[in-house]
Coordinates of C-alpha atoms and ligand atoms in Angstrom, one line a residue:
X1 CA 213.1 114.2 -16.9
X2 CA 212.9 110.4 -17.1
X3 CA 215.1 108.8 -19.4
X4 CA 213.2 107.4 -22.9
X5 CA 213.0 103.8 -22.5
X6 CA 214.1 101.7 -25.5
X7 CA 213.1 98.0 -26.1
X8 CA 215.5 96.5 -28.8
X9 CA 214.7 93.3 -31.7
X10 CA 218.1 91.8 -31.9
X11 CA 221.2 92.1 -30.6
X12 CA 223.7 91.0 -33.0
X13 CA 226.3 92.9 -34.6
X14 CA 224.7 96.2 -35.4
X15 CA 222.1 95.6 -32.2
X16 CA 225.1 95.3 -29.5
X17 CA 226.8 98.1 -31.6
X18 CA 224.1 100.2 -30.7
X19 CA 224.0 99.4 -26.9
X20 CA 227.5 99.8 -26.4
X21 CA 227.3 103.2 -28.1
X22 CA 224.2 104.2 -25.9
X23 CA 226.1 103.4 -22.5
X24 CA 229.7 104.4 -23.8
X25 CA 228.7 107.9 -24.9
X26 CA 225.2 108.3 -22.7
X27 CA 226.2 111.9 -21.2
X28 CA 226.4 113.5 -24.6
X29 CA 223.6 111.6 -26.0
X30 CA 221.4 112.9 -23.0
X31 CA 223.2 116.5 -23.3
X32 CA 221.7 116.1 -27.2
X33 CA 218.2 114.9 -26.3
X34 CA 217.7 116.7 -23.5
X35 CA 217.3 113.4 -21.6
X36 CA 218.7 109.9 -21.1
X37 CA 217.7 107.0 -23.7
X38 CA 217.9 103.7 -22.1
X39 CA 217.2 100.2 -23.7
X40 CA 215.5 98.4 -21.1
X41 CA 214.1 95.3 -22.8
X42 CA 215.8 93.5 -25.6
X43 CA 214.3 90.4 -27.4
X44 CA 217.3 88.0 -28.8
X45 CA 217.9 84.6 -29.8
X46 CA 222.2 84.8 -29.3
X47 CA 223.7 88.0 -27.8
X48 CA 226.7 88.4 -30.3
X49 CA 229.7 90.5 -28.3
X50 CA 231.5 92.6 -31.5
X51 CA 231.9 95.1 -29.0
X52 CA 231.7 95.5 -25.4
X53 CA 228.3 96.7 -23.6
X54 CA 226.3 95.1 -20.5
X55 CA 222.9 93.5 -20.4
X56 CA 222.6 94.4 -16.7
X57 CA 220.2 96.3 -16.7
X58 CA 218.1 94.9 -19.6
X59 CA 215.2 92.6 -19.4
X60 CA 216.4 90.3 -22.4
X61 CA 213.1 88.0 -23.7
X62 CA 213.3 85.7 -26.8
X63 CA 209.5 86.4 -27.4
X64 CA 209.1 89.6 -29.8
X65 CA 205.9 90.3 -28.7
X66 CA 206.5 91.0 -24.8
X67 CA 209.2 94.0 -26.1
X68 CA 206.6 95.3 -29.0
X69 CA 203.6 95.4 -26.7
X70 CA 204.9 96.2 -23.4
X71 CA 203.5 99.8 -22.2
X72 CA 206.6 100.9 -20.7
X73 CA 208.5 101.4 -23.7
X74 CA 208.4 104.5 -25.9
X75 CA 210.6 103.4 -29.0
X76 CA 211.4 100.0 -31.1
X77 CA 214.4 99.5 -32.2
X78 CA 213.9 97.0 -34.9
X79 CA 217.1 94.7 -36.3
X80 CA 215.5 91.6 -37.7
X81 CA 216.2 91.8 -40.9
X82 CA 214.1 90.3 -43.6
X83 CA 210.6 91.5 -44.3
X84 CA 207.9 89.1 -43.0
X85 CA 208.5 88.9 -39.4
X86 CA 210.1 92.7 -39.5
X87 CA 206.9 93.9 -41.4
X88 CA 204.4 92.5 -38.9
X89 CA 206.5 93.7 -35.7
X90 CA 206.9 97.3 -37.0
X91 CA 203.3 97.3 -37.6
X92 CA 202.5 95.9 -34.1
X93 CA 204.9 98.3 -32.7
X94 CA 203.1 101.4 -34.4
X95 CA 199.9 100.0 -33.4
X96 CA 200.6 100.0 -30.2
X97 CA 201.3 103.6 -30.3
X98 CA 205.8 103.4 -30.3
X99 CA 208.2 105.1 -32.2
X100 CA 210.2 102.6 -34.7
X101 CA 214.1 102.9 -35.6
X102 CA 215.1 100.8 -37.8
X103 CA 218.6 99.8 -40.0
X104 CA 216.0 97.4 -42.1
X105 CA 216.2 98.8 -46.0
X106 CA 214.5 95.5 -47.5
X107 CA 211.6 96.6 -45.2
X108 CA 211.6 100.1 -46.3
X109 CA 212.6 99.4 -49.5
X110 CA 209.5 96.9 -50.0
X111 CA 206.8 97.6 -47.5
X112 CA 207.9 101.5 -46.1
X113 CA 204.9 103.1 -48.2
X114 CA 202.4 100.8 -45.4
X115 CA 204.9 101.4 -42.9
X116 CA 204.7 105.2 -43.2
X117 CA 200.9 105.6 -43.9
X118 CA 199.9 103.7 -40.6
X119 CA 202.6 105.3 -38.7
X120 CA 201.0 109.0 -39.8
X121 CA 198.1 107.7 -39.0
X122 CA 199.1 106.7 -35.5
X123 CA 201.2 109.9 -35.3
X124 CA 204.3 107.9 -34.0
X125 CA 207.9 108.4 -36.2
X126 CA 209.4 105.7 -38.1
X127 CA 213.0 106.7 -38.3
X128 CA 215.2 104.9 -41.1
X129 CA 219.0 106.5 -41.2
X130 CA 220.9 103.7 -40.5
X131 CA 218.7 101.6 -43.8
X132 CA 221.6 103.3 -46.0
X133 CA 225.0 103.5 -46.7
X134 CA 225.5 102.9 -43.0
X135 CA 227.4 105.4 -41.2
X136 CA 226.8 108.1 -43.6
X137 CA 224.0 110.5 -42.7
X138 CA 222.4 110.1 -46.0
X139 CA 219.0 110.0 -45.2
X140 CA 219.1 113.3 -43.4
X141 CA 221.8 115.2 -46.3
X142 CA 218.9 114.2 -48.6
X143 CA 215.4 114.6 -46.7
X144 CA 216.7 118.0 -44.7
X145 CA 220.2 119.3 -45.8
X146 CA 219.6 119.6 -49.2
X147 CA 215.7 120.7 -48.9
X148 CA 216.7 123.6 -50.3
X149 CA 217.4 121.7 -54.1
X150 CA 215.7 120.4 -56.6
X151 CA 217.9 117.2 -56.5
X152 CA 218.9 116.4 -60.4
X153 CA 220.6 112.9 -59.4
X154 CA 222.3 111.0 -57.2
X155 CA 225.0 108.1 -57.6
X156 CA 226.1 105.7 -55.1
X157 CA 228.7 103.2 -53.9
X158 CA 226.2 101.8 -51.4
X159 CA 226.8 97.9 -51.3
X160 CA 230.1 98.1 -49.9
X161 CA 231.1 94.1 -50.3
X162 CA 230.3 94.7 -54.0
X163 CA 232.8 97.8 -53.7
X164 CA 235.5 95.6 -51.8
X165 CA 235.1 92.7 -54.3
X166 CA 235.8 95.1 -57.3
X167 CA 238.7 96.7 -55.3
X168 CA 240.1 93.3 -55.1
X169 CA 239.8 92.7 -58.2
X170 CA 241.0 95.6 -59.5
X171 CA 243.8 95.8 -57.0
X172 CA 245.3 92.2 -57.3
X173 CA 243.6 90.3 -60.9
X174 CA 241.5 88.2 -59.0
X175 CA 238.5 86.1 -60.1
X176 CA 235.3 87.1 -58.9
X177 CA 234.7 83.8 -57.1
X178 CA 237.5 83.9 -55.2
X179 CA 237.4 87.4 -53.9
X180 CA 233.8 86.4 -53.0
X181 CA 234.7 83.7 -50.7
X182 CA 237.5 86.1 -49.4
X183 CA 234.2 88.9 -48.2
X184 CA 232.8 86.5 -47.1
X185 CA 235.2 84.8 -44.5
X186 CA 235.6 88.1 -43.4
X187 CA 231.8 88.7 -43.0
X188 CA 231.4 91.1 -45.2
X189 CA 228.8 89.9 -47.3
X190 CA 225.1 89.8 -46.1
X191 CA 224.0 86.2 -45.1
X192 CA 223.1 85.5 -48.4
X193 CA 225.4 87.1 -50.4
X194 CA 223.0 87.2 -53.6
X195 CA 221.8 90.1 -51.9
X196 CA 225.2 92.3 -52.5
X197 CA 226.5 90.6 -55.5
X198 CA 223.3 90.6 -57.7
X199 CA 222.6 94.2 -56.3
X200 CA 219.3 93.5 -54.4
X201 CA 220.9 95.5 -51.6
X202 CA 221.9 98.6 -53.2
X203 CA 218.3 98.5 -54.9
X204 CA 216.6 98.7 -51.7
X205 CA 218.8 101.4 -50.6
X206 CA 218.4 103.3 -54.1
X207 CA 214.5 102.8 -53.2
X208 CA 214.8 104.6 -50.7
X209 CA 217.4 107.9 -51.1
X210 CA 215.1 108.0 -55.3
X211 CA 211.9 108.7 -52.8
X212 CA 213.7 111.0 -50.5
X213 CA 215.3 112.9 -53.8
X214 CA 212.6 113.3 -56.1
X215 CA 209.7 113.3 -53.6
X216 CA 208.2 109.8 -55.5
X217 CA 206.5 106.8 -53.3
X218 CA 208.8 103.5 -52.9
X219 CA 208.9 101.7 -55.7
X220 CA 211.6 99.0 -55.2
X221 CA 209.6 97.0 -58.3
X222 CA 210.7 99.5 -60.9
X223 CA 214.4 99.8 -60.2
X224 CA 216.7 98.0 -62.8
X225 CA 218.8 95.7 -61.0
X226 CA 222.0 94.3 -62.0
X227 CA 225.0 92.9 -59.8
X228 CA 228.7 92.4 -60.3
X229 CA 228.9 88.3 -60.7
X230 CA 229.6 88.4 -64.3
X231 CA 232.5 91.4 -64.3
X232 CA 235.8 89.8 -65.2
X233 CA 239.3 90.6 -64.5
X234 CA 239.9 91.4 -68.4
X235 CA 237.0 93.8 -68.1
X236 CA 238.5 95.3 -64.3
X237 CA 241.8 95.7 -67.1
X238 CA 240.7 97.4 -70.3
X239 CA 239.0 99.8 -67.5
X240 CA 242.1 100.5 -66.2
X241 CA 243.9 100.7 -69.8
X242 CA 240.9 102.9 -70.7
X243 CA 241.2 105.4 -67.7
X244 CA 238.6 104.4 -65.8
X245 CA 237.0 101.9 -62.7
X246 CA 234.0 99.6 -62.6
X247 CA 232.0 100.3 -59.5
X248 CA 228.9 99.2 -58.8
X249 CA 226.7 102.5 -59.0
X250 CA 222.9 103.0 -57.6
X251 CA 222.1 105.9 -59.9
X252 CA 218.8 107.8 -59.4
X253 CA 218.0 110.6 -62.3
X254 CA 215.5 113.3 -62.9
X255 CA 215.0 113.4 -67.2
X256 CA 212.0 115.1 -68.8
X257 CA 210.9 111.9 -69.9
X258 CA 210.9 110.7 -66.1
X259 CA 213.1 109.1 -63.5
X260 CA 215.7 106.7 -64.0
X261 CA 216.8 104.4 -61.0
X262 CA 219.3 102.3 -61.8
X263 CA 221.7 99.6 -59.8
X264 CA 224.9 98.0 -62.6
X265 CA 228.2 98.0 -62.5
X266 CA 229.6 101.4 -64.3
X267 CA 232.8 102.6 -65.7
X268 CA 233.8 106.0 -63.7
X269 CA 236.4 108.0 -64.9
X270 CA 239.3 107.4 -62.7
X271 CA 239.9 111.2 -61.7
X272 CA 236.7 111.0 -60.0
X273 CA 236.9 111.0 -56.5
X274 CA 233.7 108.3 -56.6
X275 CA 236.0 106.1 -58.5
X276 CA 238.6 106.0 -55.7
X277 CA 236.0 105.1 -52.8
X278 CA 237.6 101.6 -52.1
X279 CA 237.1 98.7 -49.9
X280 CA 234.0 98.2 -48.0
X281 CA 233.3 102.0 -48.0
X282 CA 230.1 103.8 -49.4
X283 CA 229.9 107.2 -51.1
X284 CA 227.0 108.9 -52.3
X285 CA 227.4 111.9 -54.6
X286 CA 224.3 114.4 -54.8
X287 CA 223.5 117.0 -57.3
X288 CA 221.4 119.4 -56.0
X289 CA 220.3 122.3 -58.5
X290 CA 221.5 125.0 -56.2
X291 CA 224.2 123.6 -54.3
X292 CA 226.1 121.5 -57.4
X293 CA 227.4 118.0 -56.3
X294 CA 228.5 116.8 -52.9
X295 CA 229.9 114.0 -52.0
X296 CA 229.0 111.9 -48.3
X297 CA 231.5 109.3 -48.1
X298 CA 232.0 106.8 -45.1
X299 CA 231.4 103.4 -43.5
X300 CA 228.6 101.9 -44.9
X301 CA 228.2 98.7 -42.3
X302 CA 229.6 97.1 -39.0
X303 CA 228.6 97.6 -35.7
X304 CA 229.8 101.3 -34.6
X305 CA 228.7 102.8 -37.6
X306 CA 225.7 101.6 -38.3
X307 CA 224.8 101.7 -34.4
X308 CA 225.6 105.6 -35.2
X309 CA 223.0 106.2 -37.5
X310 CA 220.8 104.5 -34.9
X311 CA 221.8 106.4 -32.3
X312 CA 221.1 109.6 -33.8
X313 CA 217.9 108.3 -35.1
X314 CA 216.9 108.0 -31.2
X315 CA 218.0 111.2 -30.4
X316 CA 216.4 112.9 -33.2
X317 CA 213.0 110.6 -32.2
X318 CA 213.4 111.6 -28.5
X319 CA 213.5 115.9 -29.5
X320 CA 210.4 115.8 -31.6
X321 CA 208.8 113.6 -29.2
X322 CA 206.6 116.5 -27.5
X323 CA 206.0 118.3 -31.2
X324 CA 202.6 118.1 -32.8
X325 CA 202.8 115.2 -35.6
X326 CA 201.9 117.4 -38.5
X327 CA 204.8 119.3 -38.4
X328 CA 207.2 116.6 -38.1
X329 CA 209.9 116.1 -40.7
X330 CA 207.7 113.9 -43.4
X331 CA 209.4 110.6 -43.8
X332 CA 210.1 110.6 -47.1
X333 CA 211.2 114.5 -46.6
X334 CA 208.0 115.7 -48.9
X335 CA 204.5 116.3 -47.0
X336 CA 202.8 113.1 -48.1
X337 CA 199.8 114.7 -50.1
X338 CA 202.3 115.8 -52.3
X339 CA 204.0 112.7 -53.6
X340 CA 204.1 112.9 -57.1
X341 CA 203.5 110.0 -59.4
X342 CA 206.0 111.0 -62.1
X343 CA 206.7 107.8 -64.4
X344 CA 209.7 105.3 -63.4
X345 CA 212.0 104.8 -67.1
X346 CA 212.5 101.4 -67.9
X347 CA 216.1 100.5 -68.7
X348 CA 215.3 100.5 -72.6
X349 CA 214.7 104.5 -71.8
X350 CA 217.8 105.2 -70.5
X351 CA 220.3 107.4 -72.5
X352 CA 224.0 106.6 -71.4
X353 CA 227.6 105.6 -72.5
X354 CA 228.8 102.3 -72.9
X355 CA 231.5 100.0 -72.9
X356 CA 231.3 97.1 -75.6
X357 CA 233.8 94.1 -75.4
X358 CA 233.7 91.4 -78.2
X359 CA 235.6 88.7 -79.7
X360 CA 235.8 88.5 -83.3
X361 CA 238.1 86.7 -85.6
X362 CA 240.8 88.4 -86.9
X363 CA 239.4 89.0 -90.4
X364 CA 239.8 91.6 -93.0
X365 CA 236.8 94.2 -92.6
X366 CA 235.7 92.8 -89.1
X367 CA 236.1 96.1 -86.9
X368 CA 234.4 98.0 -90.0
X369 CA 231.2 95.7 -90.3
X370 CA 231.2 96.8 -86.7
X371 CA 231.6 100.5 -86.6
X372 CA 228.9 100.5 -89.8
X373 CA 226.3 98.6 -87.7
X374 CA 227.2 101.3 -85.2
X375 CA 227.0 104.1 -87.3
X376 CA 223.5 102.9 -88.7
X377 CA 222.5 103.1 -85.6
X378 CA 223.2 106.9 -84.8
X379 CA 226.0 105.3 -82.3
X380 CA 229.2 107.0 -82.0
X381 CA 232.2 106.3 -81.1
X382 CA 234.4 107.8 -78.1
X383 CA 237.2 105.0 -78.0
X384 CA 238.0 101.7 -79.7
X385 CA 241.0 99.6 -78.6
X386 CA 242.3 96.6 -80.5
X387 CA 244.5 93.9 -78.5
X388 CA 247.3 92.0 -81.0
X389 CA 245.5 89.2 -82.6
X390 CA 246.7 85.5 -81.5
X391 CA 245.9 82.7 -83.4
X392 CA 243.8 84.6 -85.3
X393 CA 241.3 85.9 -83.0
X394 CA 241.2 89.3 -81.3
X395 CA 239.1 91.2 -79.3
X396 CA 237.6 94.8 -79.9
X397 CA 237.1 96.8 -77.2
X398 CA 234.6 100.1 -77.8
X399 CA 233.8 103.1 -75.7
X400 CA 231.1 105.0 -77.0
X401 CA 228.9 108.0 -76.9
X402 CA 225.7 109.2 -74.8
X403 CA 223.0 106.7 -76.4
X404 CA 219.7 105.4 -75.7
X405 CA 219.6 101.9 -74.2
X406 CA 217.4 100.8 -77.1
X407 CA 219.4 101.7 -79.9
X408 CA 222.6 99.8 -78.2
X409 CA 220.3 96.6 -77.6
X410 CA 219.5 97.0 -81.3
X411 CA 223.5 97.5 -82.0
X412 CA 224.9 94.9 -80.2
X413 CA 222.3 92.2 -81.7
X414 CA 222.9 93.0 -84.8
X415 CA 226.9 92.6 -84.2
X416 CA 225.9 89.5 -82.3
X417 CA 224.6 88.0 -85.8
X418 CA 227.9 88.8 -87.6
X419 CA 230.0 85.7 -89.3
X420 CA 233.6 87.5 -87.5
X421 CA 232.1 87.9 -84.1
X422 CA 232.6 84.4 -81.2
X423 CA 229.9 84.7 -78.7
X424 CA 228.2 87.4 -76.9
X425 CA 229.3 91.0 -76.8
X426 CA 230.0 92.3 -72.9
X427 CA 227.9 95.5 -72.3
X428 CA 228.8 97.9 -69.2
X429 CA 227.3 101.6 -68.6
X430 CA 229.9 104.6 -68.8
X431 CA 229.1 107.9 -66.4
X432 CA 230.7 110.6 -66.5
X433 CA 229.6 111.8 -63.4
Ligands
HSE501 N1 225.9 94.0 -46.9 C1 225.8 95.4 -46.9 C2 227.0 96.0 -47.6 C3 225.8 95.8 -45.4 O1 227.8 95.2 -48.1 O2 227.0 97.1 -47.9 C4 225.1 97.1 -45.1 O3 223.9 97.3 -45.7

């Protein structure tokens, strides 16, 4: 049979990762398909080398159009990035009736409910694997391997240069700032770094493994977004004092009152394996009602890794290319028709732990005015910690209870107003996981 003919957006890091994996492993990956997948036409600006792979035998163009529209190729294999020019090429590529792969999760994230409509419409596949956590078969543990579940929730390390600027941290006292210039001299961080360290990324990405989970349409508007840039190394310290690490989780949740999805930095209990993901890798632990929690832990970028979840996007793309549309695997792993339009909680809804950090001056009947306004507030207490006053200020460190976000906003306000307490109280979630 003749080889599937593969006409590629980019070829920078993760686009020449997937090239080289294509003609480095191209025996199995036929044996797998049941027949050869070739790029044949790539459209790039700079070929980037990160690893080895020849351009030989591809027509290279740096207009988009002549790889989108050009009748000879069966699948797109889109690596723009961003959302404009990405958006309008995947829907040109799906017009003109060719399977899309893409690693784009700001795409999914934001536009994948259009994206997936006109593809059904067209009855070509949109494949998304490599959109999260990288390396790490995700997508397809959540849309097919755990079909069998009712997922309860998910939590994930999925930005992994927030992950390897915490580890820093954590590992040697640093300052944020300079462990941010460190990920990114060693090109870590996404071009603009805003995107991992105010947790943009791992929203998108949380966008799209919520939808896969619960069976609920895109919705990268309703997810609470917060990102590391204000942790500092006192907080990364009392953690540690307190038995437990900040990462920064993606959490999605089923509750009665609705779904929670969630991106902030958390305290983890440091027994948990989650808390000891380090570095630049991702994790992702599922509860399923059936199967309990499992854990999916790997790379979560670069250009071997991410090429992989490509790759076996292609392959997967290539075997159903002869099956009838309809009984494809849905892209959001639930038959469209039955996406359900169960509410999104704002954060205020949220019921979790907390850590509180203030400074107060070291008064008589300080910590008590605080504990009361805690109390009043149906707030209680797991842990308080009290560092030795100097020069008469300390600072109280709390640990509480499961609580609704509300009641701690109400709390910590309160506090705020209170003649012993300098400046703001720190807030960070607690899960137990
Ligand atoms: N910038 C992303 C990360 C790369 O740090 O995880 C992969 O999406």
């Amino acid at each position: 049979m003749k080889p599937v003919k593969v006409g590629i957006l980019g070829l920078g890091t993760v686009g020449g990762g997937t090239v080289h994996i294509l003609q480095r492993n191209a025996e199995e990956i036929a044996r797998r398909a049941g027949r050869g997948i070739v790029v044949t036409h790539a459209c790039a600006k700079e070929i980037k080398k990160q690893v080895e792979f020849s351009t030989d035998d591809i027509v290279l163009t740096q207009q988009l159009n002549d790889v989108v529209t050009d009748p000879e190729i069966d699948v797109i294999v889109e690596l723009l990035g961003g959302t404009t020019l990405a958006r309008e090429m995947t829907l040109l590529a799906i017009e003109n009736g060719k399977h899309v792969v893409t690693a784009n999760k700001a795409l999914i994230g934001t536009h994948g409910n259009e994206i997936f409509k006109a593809a059904q419409e067209k009855g070509v596949m949109v494949a998304f694997e490599a959109a999260v956590a990288g390396g790490i078969p995700i997508i397809k543990v959540t849309r097919e391997g755990l079909a069998a579940n009712k997922i309860n929730w998910l939590a994930g390390i999925i930005n992994g240069t927030s992950n390897f600027i915490l580890t820093e941290m954590r590992d040697k006292g640093s300052e944020f700032n300079d462990v941010l210039k460190e990920a990114q001299d060693l090109g870590y961080a996404e071009a603009n770094p805003e995107f991992d360290i105010e947790g943009i990324d791992a929203a998108h990405k949380l966008t799209i493994l919520a939808s896969l989970s619960f069976g609920i349409p895109l919705q990268y508007d309703k997810v609470y977004v917060e990102g590391i840039t204000k942790i500092t190394p006192k907080d990364v310290q009392y953690a540690d004092e307190l038995g437990y690490r900040i990462k920064h989780l993606g959490i999605a949740k089923r509750t009665e009152k609705g779904i929670e999805m969630r991106v902030h930095p958390t305290f983890v209990p440091h027994k948990r394996l989650l808390a000891n993901v380090d570095g630049v890798m991702n994790a992702v632990l599922v509860n399923g009602d059936m199967v309990g929690n499992t854990l999916h832990y790997g790379a979560g970028a670069g250009a071997l890794p991410t090429g992989s979840a490509i790759v076996a996007d292609l392959v997967d793309v290539v075997r159903a290319l002869t099956t009838d549309p309809g009984n494809r695997v849905p892209h959001l792993a639930f038959q469209p028709n039955t996406l359900s339009d169960i509410p999104i909680l704002s954060i205020d809804e949220v019921e979790t732990a907390y850590y509180l950090r203030m400074n107060v001056l070291d008064k008589l009947g300080v910590l008590a005015q605080v504990t009361n306004i805690l109390s009043q507030n149906n707030i209680s207490i797991e842990a308080v910690l009290q560092k030795e006053p100097r020069d008469e200020h300390a600072e109280i460190v709390l640990l509480t209870h499961t609580v609704l976000e509300k009641q701690v906003n109400v709390a910590i306000q309160a506090i705020e107003q209170l003649g012993g307490i300098e400046g703001s109280v720190t807030r960070m979630r607690l899960e137990t996981l």
